[in-house]
PDB file of C-alpha atoms in Angstrom:
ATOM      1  CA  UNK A 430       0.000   0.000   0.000  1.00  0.00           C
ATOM      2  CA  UNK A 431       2.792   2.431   0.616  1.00  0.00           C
ATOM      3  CA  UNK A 432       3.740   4.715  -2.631  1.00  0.00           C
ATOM      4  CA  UNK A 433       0.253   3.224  -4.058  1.00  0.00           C
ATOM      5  CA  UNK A 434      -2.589   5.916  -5.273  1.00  0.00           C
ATOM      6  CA  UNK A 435      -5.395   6.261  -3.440  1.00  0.00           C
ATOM      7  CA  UNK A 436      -8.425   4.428  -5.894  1.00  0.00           C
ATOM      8  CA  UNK A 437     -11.394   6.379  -6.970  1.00  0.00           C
ATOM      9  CA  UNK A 438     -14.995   6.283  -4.244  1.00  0.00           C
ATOM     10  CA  UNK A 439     -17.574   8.506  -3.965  1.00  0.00           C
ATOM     11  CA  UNK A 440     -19.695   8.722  -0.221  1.00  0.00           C
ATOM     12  CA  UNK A 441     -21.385  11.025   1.546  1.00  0.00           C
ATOM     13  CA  UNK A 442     -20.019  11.905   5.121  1.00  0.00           C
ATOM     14  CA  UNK A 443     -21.368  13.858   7.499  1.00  0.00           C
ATOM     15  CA  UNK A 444     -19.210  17.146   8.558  1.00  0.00           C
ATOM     16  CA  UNK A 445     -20.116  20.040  10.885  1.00  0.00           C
ATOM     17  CA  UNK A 446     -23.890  19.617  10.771  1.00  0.00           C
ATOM     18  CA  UNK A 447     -24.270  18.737   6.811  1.00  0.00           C
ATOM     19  CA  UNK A 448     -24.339  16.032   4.726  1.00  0.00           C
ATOM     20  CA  UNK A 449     -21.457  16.675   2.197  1.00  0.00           C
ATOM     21  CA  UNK A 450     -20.347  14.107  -0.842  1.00  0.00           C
ATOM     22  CA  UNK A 451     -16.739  13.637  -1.118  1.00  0.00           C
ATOM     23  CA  UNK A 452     -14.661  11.758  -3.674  1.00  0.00           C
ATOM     24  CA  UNK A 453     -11.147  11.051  -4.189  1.00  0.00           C
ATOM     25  CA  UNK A 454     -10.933  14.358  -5.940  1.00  0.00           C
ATOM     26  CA  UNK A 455     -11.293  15.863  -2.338  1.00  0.00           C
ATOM     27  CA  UNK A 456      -8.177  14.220  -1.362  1.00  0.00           C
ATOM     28  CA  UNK A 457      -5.514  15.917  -4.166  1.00  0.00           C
ATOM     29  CA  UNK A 458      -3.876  18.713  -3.641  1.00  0.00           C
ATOM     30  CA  UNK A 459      -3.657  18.343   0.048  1.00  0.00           C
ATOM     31  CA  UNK A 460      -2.474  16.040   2.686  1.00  0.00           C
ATOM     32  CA  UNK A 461      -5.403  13.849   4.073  1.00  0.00           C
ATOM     33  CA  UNK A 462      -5.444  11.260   6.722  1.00  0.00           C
ATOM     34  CA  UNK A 463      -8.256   8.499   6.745  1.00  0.00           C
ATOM     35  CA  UNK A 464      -8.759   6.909   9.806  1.00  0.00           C
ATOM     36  CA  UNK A 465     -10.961   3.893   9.527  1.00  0.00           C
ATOM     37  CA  UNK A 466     -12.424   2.093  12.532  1.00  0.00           C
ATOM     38  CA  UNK A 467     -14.823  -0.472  13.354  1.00  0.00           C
ATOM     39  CA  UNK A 468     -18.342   0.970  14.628  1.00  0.00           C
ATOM     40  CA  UNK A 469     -19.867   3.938  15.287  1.00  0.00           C
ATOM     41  CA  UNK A 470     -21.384   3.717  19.284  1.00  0.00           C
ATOM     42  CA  UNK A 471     -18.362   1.345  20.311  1.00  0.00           C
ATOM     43  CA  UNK A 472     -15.861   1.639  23.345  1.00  0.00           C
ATOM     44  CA  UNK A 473     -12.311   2.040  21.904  1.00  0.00           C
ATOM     45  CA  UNK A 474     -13.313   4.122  18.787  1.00  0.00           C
ATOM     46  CA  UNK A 475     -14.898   7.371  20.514  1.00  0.00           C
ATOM     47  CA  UNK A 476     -11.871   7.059  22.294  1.00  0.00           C
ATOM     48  CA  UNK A 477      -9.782   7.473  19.517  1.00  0.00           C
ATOM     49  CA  UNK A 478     -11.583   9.883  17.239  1.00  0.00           C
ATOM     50  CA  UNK A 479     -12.257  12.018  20.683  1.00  0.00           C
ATOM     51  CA  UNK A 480      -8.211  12.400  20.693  1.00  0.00           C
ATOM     52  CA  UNK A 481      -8.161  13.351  16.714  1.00  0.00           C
ATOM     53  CA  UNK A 482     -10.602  16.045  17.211  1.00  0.00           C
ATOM     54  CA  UNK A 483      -8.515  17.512  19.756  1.00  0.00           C
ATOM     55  CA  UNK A 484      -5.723  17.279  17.582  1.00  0.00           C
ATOM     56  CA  UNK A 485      -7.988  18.876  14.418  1.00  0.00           C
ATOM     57  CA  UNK A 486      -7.077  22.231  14.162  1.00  0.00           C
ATOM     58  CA  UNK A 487      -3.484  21.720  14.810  1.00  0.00           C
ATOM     59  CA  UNK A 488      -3.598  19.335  11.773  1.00  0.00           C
ATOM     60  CA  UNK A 489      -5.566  21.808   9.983  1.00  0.00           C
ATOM     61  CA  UNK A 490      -2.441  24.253  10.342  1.00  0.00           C
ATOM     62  CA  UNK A 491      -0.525  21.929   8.688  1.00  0.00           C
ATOM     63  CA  UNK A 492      -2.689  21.730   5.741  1.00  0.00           C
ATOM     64  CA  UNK A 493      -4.636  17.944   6.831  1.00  0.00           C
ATOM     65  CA  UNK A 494      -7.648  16.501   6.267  1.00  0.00           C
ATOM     66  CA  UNK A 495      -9.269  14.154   8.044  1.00  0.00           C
ATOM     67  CA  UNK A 496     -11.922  11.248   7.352  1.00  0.00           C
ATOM     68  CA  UNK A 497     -12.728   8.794   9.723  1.00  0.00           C
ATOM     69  CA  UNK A 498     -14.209   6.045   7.935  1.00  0.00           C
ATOM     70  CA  UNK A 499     -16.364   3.388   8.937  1.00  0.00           C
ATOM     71  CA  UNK A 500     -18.879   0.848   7.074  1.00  0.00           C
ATOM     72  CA  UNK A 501     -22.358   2.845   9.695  1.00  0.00           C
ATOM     73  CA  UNK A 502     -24.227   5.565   7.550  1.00  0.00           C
ATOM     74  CA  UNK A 503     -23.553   9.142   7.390  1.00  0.00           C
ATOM     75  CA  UNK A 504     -27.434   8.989   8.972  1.00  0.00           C
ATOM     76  CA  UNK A 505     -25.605   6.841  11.912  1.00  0.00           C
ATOM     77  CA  UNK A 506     -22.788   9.505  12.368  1.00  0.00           C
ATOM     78  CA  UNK A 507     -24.836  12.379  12.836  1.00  0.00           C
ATOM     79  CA  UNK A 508     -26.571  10.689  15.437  1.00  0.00           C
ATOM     80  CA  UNK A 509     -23.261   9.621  17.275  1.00  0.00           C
ATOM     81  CA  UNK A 510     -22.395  12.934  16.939  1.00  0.00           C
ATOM     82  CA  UNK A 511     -25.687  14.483  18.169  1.00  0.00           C
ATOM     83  CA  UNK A 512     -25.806  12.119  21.468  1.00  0.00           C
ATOM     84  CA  UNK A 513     -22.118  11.327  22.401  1.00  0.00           C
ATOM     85  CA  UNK A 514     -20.254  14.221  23.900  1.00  0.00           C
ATOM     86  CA  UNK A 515     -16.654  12.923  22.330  1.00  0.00           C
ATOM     87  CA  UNK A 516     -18.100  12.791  19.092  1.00  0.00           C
ATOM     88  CA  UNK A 517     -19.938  16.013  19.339  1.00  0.00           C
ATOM     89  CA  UNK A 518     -16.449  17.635  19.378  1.00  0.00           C
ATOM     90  CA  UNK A 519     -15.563  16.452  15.742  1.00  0.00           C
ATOM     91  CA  UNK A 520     -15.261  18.878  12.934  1.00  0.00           C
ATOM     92  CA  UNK A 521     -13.609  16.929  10.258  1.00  0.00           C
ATOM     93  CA  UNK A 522     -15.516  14.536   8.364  1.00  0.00           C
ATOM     94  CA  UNK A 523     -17.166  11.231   8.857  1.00  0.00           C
ATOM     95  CA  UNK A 524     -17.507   9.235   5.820  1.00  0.00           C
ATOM     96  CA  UNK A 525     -20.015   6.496   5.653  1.00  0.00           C
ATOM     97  CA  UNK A 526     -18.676   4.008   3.562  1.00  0.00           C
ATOM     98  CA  UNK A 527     -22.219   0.969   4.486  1.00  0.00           C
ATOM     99  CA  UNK A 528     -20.983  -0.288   0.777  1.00  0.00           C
ATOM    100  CA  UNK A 529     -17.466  -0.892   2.196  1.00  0.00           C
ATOM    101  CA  UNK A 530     -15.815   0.693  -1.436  1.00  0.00           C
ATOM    102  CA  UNK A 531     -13.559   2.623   0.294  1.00  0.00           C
ATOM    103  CA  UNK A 532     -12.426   0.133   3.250  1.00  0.00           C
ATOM    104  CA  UNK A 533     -11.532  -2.511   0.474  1.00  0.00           C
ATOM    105  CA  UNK A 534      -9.925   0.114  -1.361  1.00  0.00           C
ATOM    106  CA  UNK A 535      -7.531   0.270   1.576  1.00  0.00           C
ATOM    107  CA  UNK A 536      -7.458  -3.078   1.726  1.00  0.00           C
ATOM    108  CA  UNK A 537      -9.037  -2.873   5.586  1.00  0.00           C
ATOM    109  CA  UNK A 538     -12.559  -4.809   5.574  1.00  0.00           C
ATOM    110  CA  UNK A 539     -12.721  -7.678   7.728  1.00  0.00           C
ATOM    111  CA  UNK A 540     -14.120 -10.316   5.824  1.00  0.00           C
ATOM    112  CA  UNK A 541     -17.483 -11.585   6.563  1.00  0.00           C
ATOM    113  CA  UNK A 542     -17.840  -9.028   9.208  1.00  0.00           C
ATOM    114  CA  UNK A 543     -18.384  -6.107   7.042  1.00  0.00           C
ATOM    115  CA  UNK A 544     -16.451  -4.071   9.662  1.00  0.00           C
ATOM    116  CA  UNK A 545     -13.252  -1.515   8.710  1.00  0.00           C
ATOM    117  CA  UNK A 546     -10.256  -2.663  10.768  1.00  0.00           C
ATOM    118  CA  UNK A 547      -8.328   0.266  13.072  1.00  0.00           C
ATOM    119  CA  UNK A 548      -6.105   1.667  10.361  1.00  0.00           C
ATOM    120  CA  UNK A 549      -4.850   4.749   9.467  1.00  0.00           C
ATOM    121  CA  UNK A 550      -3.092   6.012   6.440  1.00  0.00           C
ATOM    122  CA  UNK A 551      -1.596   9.081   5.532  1.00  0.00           C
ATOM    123  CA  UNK A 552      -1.848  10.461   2.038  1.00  0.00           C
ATOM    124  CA  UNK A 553       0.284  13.264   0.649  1.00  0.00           C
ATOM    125  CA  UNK A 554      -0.815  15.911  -1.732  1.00  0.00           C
ATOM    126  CA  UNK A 555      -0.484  13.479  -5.120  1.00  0.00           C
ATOM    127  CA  UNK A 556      -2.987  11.103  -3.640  1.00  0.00           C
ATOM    128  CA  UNK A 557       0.194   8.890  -2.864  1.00  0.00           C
ATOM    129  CA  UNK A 558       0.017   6.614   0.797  1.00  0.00           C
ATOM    130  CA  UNK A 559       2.742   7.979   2.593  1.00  0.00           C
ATOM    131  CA  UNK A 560       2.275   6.118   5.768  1.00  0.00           C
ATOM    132  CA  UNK A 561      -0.307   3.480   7.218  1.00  0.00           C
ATOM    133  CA  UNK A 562      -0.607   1.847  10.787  1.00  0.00           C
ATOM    134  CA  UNK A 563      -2.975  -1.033  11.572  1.00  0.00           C
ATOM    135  CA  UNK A 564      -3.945  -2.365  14.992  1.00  0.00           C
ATOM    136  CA  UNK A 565      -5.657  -5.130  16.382  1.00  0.00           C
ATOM    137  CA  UNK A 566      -9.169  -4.602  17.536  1.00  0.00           C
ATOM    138  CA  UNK A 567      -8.391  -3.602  21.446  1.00  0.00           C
ATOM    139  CA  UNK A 568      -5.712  -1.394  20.707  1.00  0.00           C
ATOM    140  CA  UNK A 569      -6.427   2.446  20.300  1.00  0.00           C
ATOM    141  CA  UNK A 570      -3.982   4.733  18.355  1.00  0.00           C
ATOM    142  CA  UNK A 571      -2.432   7.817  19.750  1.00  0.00           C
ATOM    143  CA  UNK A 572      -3.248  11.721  17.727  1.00  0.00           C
ATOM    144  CA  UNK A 573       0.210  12.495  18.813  1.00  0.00           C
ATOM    145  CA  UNK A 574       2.546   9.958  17.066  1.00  0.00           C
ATOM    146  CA  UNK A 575      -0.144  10.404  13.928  1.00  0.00           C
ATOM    147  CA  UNK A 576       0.795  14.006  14.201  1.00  0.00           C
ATOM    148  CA  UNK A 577       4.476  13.038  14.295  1.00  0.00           C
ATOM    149  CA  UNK A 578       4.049  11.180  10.874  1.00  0.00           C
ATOM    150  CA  UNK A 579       2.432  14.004   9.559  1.00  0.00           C
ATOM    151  CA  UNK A 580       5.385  16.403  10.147  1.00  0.00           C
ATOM    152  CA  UNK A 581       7.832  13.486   9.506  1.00  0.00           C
ATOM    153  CA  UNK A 582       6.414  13.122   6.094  1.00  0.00           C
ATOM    154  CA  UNK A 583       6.033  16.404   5.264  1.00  0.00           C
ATOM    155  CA  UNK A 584       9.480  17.204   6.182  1.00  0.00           C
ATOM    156  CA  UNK A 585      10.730  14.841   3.997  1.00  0.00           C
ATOM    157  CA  UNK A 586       8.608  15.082   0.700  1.00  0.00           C
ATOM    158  CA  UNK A 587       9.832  18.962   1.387  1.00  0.00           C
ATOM    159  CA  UNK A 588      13.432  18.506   2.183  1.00  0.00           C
ATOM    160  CA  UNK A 589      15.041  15.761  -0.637  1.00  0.00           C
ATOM    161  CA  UNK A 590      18.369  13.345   0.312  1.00  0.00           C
ATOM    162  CA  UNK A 591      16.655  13.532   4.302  1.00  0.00           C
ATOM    163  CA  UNK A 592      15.083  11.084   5.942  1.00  0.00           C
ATOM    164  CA  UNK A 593      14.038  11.486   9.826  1.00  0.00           C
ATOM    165  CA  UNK A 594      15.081   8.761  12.018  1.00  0.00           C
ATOM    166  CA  UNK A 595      13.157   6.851  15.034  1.00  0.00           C
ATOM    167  CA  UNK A 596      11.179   8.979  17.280  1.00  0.00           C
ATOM    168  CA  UNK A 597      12.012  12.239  14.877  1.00  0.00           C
ATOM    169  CA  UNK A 598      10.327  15.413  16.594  1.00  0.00           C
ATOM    170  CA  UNK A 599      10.389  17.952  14.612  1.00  0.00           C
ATOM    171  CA  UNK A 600      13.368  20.783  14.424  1.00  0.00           C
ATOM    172  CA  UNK A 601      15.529  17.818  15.790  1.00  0.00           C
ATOM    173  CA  UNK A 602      18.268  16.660  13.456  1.00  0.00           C
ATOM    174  CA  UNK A 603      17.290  14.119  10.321  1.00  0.00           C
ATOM    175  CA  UNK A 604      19.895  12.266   8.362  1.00  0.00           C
ATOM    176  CA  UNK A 605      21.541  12.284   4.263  1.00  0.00           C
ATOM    177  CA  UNK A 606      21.831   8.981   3.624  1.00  0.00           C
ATOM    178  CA  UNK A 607      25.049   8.536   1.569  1.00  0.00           C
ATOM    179  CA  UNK A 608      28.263   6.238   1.625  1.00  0.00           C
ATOM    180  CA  UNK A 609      30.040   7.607   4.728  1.00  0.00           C
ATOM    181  CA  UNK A 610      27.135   6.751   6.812  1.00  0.00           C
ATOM    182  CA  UNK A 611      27.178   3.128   6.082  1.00  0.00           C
ATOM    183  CA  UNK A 612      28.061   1.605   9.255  1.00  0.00           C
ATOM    184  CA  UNK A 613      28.667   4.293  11.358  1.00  0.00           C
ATOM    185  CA  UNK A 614      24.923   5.232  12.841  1.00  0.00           C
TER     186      UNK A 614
END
């Protein structure tokens, strides 16, 4: 999946009170993170969209957009978002994807379950999966290492011949890979 283009979809998802319809076309140009997970009214995945939304705006700065993706309605998000005080808090959007194109696009349905697995992927501004992270069902992800990706990656695709080693933060120090550093890190 990494380096692959993101395939064509159309949904609708549900963003800031309105039912919007999105398509991959809404993805170019711009760095986009989908975040699939199982069910809306669950026990891990308010949890985890809950800590995205607090992270929106400083993802917003750096030019993201979000989806969270699951296989409920955009119907079935609005009313998560309308009676769960996490959810309420999201702005970005929530994509109902009940005819699973998108999930198997990514390559996340569960099959026979017709449930998205936890996965996120990172998509720079060519459509192009940058980064993706998949976890079993009781483990939630953490905003803050996806937001470490995020700067990771862009610092890279904007800085050519450096790469950022483990546990880059950002304005630490990245590495040019080249012949005298063969051995010697």
């Amino acid at each position: 999946m990494i380096n692959s283009e993101i395939q064509p979809f159309n949904a609708t998802a549900f963003k800031q009170g309105e039912f919007v319809e999105i398509s991959e076309a809404d993805v170019k140009g711009k760095w986009s993170v989908f975040f699939f997970y199982p069910a809306d009214f669950t026990f891990v995945c308010p949890t985890e969209l809950g800590d995205v939304a607090d992270k929106y705006e400083e993802l917003q700065k750096l030019g993201v957009e979000v989806f969270s993706v699951s296989t409920d309605t955009h119907f079935t998000h609005k009313a998560w978002h309308d009676s769960s005080e996490t959810i309420g808090k999201i702005n970005y959007f929530m994509v109902g994807d009940q005819t699973g194109t998108i999930t198997n696009n990514f390559g996340v349905m569960r099959e026979g379950q017709g449930l998205a697995d936890r996965a996120t992927f990172l998509i720079d501004p060519d459509g192009v999966i940058q980064a993706m992270e998949i976890t079993a069902e009781g483990i939630g992800r953490d905003a803050d290492d996806l937001l470490r990706k995020v700067k990771a990656a862009q610092y890279v695709r904007n800085h050519p011949g450096e790469v950022c080693p483990a546990k880059w933060k950002e304005g630490e120090a990245t590495l040019s890979p080249s012949l005298d550093l063969v051995g010697k890190i």
